[in-house]
Structures are given as C-alpha cells and as structure tokens.
GROMACS .gro file of C-alpha atoms in nm:
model
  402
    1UNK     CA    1   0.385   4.155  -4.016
    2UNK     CA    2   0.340   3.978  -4.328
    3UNK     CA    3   0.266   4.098  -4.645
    4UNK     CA    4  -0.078   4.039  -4.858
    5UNK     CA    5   0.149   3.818  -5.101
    6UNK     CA    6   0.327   3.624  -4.817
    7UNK     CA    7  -0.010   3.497  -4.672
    8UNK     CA    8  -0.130   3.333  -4.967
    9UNK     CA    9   0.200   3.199  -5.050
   10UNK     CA   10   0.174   3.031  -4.722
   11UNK     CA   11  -0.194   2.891  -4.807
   12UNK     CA   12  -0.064   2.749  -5.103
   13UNK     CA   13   0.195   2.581  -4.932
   14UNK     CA   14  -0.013   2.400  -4.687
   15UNK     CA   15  -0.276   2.269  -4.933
   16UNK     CA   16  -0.045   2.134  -5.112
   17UNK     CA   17   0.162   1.982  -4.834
   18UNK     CA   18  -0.192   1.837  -4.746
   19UNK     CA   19  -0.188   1.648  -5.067
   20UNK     CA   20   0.160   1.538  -5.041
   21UNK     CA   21   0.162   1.404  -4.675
   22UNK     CA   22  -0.181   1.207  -4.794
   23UNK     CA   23  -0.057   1.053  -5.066
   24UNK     CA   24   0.280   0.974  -4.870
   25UNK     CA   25   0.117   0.756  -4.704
   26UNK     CA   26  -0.181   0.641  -4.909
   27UNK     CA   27  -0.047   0.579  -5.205
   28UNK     CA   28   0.218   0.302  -5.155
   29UNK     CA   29  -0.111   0.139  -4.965
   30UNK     CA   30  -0.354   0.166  -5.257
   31UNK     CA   31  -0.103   0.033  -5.522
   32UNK     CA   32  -0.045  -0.247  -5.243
   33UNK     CA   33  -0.421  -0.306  -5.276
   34UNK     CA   34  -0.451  -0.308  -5.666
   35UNK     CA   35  -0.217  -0.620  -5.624
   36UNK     CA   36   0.098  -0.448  -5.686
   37UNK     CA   37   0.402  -0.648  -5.567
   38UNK     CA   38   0.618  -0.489  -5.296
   39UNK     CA   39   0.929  -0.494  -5.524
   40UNK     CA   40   0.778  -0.301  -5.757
   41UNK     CA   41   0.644  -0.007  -5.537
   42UNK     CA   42   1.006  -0.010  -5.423
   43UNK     CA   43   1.109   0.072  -5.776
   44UNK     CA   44   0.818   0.253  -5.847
   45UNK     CA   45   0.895   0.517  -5.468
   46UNK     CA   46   1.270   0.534  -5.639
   47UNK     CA   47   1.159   0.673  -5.930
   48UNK     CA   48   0.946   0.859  -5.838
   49UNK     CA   49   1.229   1.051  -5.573
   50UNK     CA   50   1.411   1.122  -5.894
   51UNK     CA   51   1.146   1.233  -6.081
   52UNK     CA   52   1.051   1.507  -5.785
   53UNK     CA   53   1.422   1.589  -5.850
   54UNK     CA   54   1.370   1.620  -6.182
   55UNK     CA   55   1.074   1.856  -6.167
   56UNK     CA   56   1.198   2.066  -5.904
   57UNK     CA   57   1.492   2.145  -6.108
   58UNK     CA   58   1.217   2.189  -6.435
   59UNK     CA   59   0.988   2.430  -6.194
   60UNK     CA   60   1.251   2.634  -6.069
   61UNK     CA   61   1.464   2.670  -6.405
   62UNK     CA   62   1.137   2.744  -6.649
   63UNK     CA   63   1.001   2.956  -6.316
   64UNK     CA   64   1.248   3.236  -6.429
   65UNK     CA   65   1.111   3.222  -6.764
   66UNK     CA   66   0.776   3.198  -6.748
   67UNK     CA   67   0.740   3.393  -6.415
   68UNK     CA   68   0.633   3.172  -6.091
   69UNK     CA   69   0.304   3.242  -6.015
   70UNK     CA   70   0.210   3.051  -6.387
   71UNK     CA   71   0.432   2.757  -6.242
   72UNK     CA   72   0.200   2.763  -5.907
   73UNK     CA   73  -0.115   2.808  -6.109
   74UNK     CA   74  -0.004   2.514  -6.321
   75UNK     CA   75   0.135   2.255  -6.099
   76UNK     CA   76  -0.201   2.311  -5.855
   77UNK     CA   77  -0.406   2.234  -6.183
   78UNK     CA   78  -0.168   1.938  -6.259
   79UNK     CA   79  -0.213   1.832  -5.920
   80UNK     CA   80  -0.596   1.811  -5.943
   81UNK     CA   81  -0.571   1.611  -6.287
   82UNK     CA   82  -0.319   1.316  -6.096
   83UNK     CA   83  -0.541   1.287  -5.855
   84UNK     CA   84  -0.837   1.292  -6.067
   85UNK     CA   85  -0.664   1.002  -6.269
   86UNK     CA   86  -0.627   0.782  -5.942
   87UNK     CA   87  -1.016   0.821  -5.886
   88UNK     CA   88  -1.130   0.721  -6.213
   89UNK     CA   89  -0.902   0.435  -6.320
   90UNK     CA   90  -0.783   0.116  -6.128
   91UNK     CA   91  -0.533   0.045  -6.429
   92UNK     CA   92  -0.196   0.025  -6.243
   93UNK     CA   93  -0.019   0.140  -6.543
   94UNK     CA   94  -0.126   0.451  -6.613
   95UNK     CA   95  -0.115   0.525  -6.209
   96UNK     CA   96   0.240   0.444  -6.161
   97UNK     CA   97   0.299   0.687  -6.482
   98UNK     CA   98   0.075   0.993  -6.320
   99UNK     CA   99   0.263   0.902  -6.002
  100UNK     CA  100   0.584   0.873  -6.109
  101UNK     CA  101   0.605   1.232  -6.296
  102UNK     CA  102   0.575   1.324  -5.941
  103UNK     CA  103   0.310   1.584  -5.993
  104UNK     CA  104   0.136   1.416  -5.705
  105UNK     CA  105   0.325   1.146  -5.578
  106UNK     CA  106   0.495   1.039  -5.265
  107UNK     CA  107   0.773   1.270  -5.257
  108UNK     CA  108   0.570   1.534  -5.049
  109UNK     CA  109   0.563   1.299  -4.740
  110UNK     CA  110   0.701   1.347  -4.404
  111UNK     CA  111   0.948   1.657  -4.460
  112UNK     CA  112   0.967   1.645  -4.824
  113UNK     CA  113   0.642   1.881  -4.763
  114UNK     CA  114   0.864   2.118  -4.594
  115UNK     CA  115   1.074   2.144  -4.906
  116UNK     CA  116   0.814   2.216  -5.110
  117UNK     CA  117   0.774   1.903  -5.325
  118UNK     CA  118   0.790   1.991  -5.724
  119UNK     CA  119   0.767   2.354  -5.665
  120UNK     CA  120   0.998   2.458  -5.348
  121UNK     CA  121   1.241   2.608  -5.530
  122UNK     CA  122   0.971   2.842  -5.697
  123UNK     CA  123   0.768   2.879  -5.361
  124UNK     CA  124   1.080   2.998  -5.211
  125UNK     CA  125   1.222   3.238  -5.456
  126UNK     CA  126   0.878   3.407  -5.430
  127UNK     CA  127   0.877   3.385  -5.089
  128UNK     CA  128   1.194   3.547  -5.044
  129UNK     CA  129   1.099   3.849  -5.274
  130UNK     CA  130   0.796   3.898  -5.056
  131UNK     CA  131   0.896   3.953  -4.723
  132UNK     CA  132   1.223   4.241  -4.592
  133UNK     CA  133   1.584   4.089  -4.560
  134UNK     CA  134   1.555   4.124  -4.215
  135UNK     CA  135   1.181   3.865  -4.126
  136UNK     CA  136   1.289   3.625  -4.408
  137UNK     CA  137   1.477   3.380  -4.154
  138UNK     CA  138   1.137   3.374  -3.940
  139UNK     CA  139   0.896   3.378  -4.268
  140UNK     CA  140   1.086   3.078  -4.377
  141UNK     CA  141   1.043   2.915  -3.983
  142UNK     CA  142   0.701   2.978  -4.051
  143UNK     CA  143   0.669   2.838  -4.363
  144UNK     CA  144   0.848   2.517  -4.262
  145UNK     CA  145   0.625   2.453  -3.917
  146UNK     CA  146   0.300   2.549  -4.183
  147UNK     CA  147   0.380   2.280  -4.422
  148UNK     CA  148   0.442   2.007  -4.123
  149UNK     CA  149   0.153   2.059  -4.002
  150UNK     CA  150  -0.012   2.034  -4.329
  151UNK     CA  151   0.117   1.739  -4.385
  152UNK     CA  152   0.059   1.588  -4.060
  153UNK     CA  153  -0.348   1.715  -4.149
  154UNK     CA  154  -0.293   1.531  -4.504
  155UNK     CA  155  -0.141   1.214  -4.302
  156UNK     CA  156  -0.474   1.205  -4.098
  157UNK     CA  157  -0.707   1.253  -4.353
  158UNK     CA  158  -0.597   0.893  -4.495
  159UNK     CA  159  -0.800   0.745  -4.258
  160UNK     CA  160  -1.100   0.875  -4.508
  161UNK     CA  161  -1.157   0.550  -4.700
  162UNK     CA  162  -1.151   0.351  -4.357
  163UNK     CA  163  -1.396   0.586  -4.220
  164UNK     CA  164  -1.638   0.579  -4.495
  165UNK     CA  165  -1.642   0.194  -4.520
  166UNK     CA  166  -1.702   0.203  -4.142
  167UNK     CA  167  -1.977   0.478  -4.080
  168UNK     CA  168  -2.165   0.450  -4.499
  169UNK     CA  169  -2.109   0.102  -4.568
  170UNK     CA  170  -1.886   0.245  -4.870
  171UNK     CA  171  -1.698   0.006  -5.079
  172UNK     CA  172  -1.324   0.018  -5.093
  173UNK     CA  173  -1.232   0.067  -5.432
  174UNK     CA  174  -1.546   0.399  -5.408
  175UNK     CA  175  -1.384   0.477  -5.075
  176UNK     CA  176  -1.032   0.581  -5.226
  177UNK     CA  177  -1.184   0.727  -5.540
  178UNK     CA  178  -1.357   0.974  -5.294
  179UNK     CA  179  -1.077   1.019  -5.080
  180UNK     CA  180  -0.859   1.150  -5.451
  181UNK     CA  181  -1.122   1.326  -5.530
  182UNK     CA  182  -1.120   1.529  -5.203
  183UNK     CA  183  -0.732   1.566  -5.301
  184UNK     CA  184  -0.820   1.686  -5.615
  185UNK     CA  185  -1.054   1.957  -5.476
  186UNK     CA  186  -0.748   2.083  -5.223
  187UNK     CA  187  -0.521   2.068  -5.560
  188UNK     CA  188  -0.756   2.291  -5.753
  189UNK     CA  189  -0.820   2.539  -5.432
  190UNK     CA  190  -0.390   2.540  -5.425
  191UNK     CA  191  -0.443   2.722  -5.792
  192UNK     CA  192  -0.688   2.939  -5.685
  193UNK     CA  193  -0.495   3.091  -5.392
  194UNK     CA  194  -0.206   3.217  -5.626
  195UNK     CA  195  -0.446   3.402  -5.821
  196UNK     CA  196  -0.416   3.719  -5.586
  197UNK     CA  197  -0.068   3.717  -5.607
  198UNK     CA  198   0.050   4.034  -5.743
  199UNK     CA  199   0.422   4.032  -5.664
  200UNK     CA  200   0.575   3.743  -5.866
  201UNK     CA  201   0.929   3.657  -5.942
  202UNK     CA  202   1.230   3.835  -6.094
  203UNK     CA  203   1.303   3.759  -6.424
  204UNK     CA  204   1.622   3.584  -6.475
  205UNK     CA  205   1.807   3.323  -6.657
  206UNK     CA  206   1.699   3.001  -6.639
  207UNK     CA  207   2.016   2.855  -6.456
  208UNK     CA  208   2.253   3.055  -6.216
  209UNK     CA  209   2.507   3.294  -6.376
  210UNK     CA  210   2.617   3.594  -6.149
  211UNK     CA  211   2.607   3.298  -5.853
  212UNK     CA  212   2.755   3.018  -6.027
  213UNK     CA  213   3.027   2.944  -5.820
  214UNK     CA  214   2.858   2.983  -5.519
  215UNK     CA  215   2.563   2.739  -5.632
  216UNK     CA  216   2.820   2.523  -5.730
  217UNK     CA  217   2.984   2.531  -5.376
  218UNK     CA  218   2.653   2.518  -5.196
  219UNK     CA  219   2.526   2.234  -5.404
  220UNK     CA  220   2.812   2.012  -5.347
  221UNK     CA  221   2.736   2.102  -4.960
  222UNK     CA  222   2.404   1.999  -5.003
  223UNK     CA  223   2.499   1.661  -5.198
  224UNK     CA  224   2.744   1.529  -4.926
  225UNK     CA  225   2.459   1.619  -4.631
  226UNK     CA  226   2.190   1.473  -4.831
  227UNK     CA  227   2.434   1.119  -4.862
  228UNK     CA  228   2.515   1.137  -4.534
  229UNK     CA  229   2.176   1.188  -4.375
  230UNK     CA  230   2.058   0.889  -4.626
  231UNK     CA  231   2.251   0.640  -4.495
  232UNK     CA  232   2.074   0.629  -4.171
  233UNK     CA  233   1.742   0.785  -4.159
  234UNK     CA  234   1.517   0.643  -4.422
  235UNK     CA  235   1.652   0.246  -4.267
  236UNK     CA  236   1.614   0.423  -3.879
  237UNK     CA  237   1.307   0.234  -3.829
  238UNK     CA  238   1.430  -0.116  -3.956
  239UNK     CA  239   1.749  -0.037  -3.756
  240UNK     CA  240   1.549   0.017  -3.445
  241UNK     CA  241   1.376  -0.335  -3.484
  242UNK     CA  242   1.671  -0.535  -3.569
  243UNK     CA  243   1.840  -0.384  -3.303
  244UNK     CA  244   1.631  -0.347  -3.011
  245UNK     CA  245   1.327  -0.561  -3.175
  246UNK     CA  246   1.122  -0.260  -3.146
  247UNK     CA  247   0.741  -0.297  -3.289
  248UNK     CA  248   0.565  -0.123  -3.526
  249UNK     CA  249   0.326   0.029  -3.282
  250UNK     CA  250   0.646   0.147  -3.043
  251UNK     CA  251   0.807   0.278  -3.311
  252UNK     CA  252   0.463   0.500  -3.460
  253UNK     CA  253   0.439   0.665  -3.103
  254UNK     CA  254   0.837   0.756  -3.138
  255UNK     CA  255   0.785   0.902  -3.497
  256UNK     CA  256   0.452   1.039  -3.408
  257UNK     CA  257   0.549   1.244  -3.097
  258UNK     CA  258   0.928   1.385  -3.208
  259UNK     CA  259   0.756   1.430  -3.539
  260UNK     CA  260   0.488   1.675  -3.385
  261UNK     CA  261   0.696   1.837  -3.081
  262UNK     CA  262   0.976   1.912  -3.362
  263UNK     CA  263   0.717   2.099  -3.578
  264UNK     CA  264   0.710   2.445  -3.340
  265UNK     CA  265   1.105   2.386  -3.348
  266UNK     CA  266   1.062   2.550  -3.695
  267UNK     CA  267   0.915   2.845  -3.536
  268UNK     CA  268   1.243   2.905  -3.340
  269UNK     CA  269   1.440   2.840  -3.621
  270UNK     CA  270   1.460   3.232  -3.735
  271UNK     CA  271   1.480   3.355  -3.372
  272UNK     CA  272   1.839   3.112  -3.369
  273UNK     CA  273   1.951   3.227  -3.666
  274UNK     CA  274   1.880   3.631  -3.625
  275UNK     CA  275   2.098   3.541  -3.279
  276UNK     CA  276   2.394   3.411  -3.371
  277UNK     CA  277   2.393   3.439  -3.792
  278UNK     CA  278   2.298   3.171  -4.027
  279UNK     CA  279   2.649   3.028  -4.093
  280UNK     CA  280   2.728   2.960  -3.749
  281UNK     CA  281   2.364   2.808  -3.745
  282UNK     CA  282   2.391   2.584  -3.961
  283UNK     CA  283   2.704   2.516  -3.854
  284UNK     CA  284   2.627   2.450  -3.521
  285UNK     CA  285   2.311   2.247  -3.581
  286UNK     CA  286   2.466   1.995  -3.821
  287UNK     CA  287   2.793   1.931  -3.580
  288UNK     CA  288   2.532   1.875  -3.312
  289UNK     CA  289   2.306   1.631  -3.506
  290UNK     CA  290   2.608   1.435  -3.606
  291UNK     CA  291   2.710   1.377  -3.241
  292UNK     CA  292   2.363   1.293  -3.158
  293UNK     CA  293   2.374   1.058  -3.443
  294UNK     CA  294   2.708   0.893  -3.309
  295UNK     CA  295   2.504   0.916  -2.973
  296UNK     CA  296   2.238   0.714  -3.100
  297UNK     CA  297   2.446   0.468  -3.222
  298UNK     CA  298   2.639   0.378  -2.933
  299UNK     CA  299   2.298   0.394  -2.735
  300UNK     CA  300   2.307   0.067  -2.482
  301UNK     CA  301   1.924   0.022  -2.447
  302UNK     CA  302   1.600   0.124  -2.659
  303UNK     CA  303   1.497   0.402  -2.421
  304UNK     CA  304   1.800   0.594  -2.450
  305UNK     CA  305   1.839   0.531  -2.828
  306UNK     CA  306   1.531   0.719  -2.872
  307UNK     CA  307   1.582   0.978  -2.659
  308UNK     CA  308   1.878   1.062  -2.893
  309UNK     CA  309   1.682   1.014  -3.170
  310UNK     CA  310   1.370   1.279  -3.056
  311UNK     CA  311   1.635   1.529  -2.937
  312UNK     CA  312   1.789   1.480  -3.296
  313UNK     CA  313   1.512   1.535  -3.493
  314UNK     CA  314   1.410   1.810  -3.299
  315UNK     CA  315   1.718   1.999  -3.372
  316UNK     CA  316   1.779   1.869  -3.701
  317UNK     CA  317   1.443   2.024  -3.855
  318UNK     CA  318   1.542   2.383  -3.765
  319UNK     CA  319   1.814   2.330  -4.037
  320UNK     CA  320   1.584   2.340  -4.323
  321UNK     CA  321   1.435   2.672  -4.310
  322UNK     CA  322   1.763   2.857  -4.208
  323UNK     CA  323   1.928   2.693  -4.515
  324UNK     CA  324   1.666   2.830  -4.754
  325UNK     CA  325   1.672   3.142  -4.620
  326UNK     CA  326   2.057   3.158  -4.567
  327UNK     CA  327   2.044   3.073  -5.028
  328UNK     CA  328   1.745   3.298  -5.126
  329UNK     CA  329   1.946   3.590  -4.899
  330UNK     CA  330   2.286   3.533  -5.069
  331UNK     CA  331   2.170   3.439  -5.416
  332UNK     CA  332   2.057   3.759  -5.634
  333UNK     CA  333   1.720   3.791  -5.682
  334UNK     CA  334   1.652   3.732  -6.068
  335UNK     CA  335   1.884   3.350  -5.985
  336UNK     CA  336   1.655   3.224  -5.670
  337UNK     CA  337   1.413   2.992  -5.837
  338UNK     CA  338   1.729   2.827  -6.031
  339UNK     CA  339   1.985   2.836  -5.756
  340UNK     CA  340   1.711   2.694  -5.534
  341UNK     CA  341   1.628   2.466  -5.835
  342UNK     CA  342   2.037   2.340  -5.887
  343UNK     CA  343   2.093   2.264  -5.471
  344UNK     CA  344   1.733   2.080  -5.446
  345UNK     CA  345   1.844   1.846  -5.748
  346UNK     CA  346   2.169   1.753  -5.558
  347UNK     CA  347   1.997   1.648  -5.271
  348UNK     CA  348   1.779   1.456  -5.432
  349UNK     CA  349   2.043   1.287  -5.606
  350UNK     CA  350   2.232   1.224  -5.293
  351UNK     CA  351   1.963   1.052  -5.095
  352UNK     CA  352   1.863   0.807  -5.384
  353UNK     CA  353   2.214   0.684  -5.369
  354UNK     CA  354   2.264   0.614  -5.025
  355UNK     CA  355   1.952   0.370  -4.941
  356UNK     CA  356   2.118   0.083  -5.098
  357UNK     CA  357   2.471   0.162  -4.961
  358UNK     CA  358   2.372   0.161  -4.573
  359UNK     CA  359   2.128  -0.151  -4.725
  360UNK     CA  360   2.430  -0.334  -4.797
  361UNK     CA  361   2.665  -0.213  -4.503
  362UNK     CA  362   2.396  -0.312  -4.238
  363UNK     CA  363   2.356  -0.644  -4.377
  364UNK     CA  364   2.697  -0.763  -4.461
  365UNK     CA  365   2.905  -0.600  -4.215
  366UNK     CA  366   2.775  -0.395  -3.910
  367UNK     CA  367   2.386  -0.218  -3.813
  368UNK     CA  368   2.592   0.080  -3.689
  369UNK     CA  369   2.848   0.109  -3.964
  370UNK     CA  370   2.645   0.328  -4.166
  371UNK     CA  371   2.628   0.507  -3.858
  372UNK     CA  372   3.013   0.597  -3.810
  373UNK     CA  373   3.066   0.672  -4.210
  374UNK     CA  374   2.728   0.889  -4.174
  375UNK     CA  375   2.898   1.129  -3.835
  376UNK     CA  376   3.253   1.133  -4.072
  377UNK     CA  377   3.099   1.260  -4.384
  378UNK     CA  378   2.883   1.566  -4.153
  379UNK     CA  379   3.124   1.637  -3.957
  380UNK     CA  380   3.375   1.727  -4.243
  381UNK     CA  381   3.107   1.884  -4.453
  382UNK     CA  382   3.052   2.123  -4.220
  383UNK     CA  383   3.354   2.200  -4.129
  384UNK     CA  384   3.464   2.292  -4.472
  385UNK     CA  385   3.088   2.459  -4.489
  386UNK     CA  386   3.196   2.707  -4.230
  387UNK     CA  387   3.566   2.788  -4.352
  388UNK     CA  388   3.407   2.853  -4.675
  389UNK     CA  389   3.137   3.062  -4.565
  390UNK     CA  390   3.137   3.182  -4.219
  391UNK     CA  391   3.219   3.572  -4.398
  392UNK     CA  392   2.974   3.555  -4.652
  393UNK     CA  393   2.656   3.675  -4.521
  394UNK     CA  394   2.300   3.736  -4.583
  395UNK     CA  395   2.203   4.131  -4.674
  396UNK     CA  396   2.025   4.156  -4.331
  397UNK     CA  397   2.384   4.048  -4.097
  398UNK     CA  398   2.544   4.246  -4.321
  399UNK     CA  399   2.325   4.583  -4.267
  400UNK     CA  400   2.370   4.458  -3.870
  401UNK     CA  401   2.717   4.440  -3.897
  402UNK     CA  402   2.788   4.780  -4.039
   0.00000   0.00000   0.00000
C-alpha cells in the first residue's frame, strides 16, 4: 500500500512529465515556426541536454540543503514562469534562454520523463524515504510506467494548437500561446501537489561523502552505458531509413506501439528484481539488450529489424527503475538526492558525446559500426558491473538473505 506522501509524489511526477513530453515535441516545432534555422535548434536541443545535466546535479546537490520539497515547490513555480514566457513573447532570444536553462525544455521527452527531468534525483531521494526497503523496487516500477504515460498524455496534448485552429478558427501564433498557457497551469498544479508533503528529505551534505567511492564506481557505470546506448538510439530512426528506406509514417507506428506496450514493462520491473536481486537484474537485462542490439544489426530485412528493436525496448525500459532503486537502497539516506544528483550528471554527459561519434562512424565508414562498438562497450560494462557488485546489496536482499 502506499503511503499518503508516496501518492502525491507520484502526482507530481506525472504533471510534470506531462509538460516535458509536450514540450519534447512541441517545442523544436514552434522554434521551427518562429523561423528558426534547423542548425540552430540542433545547437540549441544540445544545450539544452547539458543544461538538464546541469540542473539535475544543482537540484539534487542544493536538495540536501535546502530540504526537497522547497526544490519541488520551486522548480513547479519555475516551470509555470518558462512556459508563461513562451506564451507572451515571440522573441526567439529570450525563448531559447528560458529553454535552454532547461526548467522547461525538451529534456523531459520520451524517457527523459521517466528520469525525472531537472528534479529526478530529488523526486527519487524522496521517494525512496517514503516507501519500506522491501516495495521500493515496485514503487519505483510504478513511478517509471506513471511518468510514460504522462508523457505519452503530454505528447498528445500537442495536437492542441492544431485542434483549435481547426474547430475555433484560432490563429497560430494564439493557438500555441494557449497551448503554454495550459502548460503553465499543469506547472503551477505540480507545486501545489507537494504542498501536503509532510515527510521530506534527510539532511545531508551537499555531495556524497560516506558513499563516495561507491558513487564514484556507479557513476563511471552509468557514463560508459549512457555512451554506449548513445551511439545507436537517438540516430535508430535515421538508421532505419538509410537502411531499409523506412518512412516516417512506418517508423511512428514502430515507436508508437513498442513505446506504449513497453510502458506496463515498468510495472514488472520490481516483481523481476524482488525475484532474482537487483544486481543480477541489471545484469541480466543489459547483457540481453546488447545481444538484441547486435541482433538488430545483423537483421536481413525491415520486419525482423524491428522485431528486435520492440523486444529491445521492451526489456531495456525495465532497467531504469531497478537502477534507481538498486542507488537510493545502497546509498545512505542523508546522500540520495546527491548520489542520485552525481550518476544523473554522468549520463548526461555521456550521451551528449556520443551523437556526433556514431554521426561520423555511420557516414564515413559503416551504418552498423556504431552498432558493434555500442554491444563491446555493454557487454564489458556489465560484466565488470556485476564482479563489482553482485555482493553488495540493497537493505531489503539483505534482511532476505539472513
């Protein structure tokens, strides 16, 4: 059963993944629309990964300060204002600055929404200190499938501008100031629901100490996945159309339907992990995904490629949640928010790195090469993973063990 605290956490979560998988999707379209040239909403989606970086790592480090709910409270409010900005003001400037501090930007979309955006590391830690040792693997699988579907509801409602320009004769330019101003309502409602929260985070220092090493260790993990997963999936769908000439409709059914079966594969995420431990989980998940990724590179035809693709993402989403619930179990309470904080900023890192590498692989030397390098680097990371961590375990295997 979850607790009071729990269930609000969780409504925070999906407003605010309703915001993020909206402007995902919206926003690159609306700047495209103000006349802003493709190049530079290429830049401008770079920067504005590193700047969710950024204020994940700022969220989660001041979090232990300044306690999280005030973090919440602040980044819904802050959330509201962005989007309150992109109504009012058609000066390009000042939106690429409001969307580049990644308050409310476009690093929510898809599954960043399951990692919380700007505050995950926060939303987590709280999380964590809100539900026992032994439901925090299937609190977390819950969390994950509520903020994907949030997000999928935020990636619908960006038909809004569409539908008011069909059904009220609405102009464009009124259309999307609406549709931000709707966001900015679901921002504000985002603050409201942490006001009930009672139990809040443990005070700590603002960067890991007792855990150090371990963050450290876990970090690097989380660096070399992050690389290794960027090298093929944010190019998968130009890979699928220079290789098998897919089209863009094809490919949205594909994305669309693995996208929405793989969202109850969160729910069994906790049920897997309360099997057979989270180590071997994890462990087991990312040794299968690699394989599947080799699969899907060696695919002969379009049909099978993405059936290795669907069966891949399905299995590959149940990773998320049993990794933050494997690092808020082995991380001491008072160093959540900044361990979760240190690994989220190493992914982060990783992924902006990789684009251009596979860029550069698949068009100078092979489509599939970034492939092969991508199965190598997995394959060893978890291997090590495991070694290094297959005995240290999370309170609740621990109390089963014994």
């Amino acid at each position: 059963v979850l607790q009071r605290d729990a269930k609000y956490l969780l409504l925070g979560s999906a407003m605010r993944g309703v915001v993020m998988g909206s402007l995902g999707i919206a926003l690159p379209i609306y700047l495209g629309e103000l006349g802003v040239a493709t190049v530079i909403i290429g830049i401008f989606l770079a920067v504005s990964n590193l700047s969710a970086g950024v204020m994940n790592g700022l969220s989660g480090t001041l979090g232990s300060r300044l306690g999280g709910k005030r973090i919440l409270l602040i980044m819904g409010i802050l959330i509201a204002l962005a989007n309150i900005i992109y109504a009012v003001t058609y000066d390009v400037r000042i939106i690429l600055l409001t969307a580049g501090l990644a308050v409310a930007s476009t690093s929510g979309a898809g599954a960043g929404a399951i990692w919380g955006g700007p505050v995950g590391a926060v939303h987590r830690a709280m999380l964590a200190g809100n539900v026992s040792d032994e439901g925090r693997n299937r609190v977390f699988g819950l969390n994950a499938f509520v903020a994907s579907i949030a997000a999928s509801g935020g990636a619908l409602l960006v038909g809004l501008p569409d539908y008011l320009g069909i059904l009220v004769g609405m102009e464009r330019p009124t259309a999307f100031s609406f549709f931000f101003l709707v966001l900015a309502t679901v921002g504000i409602l985002a603050s409201v629901s942490v006001l009930p929260i009672k139990n809040t985070l443990v005070r700590g220092p603002s960067l890991p100490v007792k855990s150090r090493r371990m963050v450290a260790k876990l970090s690097a993990f989380n660096f070399s996945d992050g690389f290794a997963w960027a090298l093929v999936f944010p190019l998968i769908s130009l890979w699928f159309h220079l290789r098998f000439s897919a089209d863009l409709t094809s490919l949205a059914l594909v994305f669309a339907g693995a996208n929405l079966v793989s969202a109850f594969a969160f729910l069994g995420s906790g049920y897997l992990a309360d099997r057979i431990g989270a180590v071997k989980s994890l462990f087991s998940i990312r040794i299968a995904t690699a394989l599947l990724t080799l699969g899907l590179a060696l695919a002969p035809t379009f049909n099978i490629a993405v059936l290795m693709l669907v069966i891949r993402i399905i299995m590959s989403v149940m990773f998320a949640p049993i990794w933050q619930s494997y690092l808020m179990g082995v991380i001491p309470p008072d160093e959540r928010a900044p361990a979760g904080a240190v690994t989220s900023v190493a992914w982060r890192a990783s992924t902006t790195i990789s684009p251009p590498t596979s860029g550069y692989l698949m068009q100078s030397i092979s489509l599939t090469l970034p492939f092969y390098f991508s199965v190598a680097i997995q394959l060893i990371t978890y291997t090590i993973f495991f070694t290094d961590f297959r005995n240290i375990k999370p309170p609740e295997e621990v109390k089963k063990s014994q």
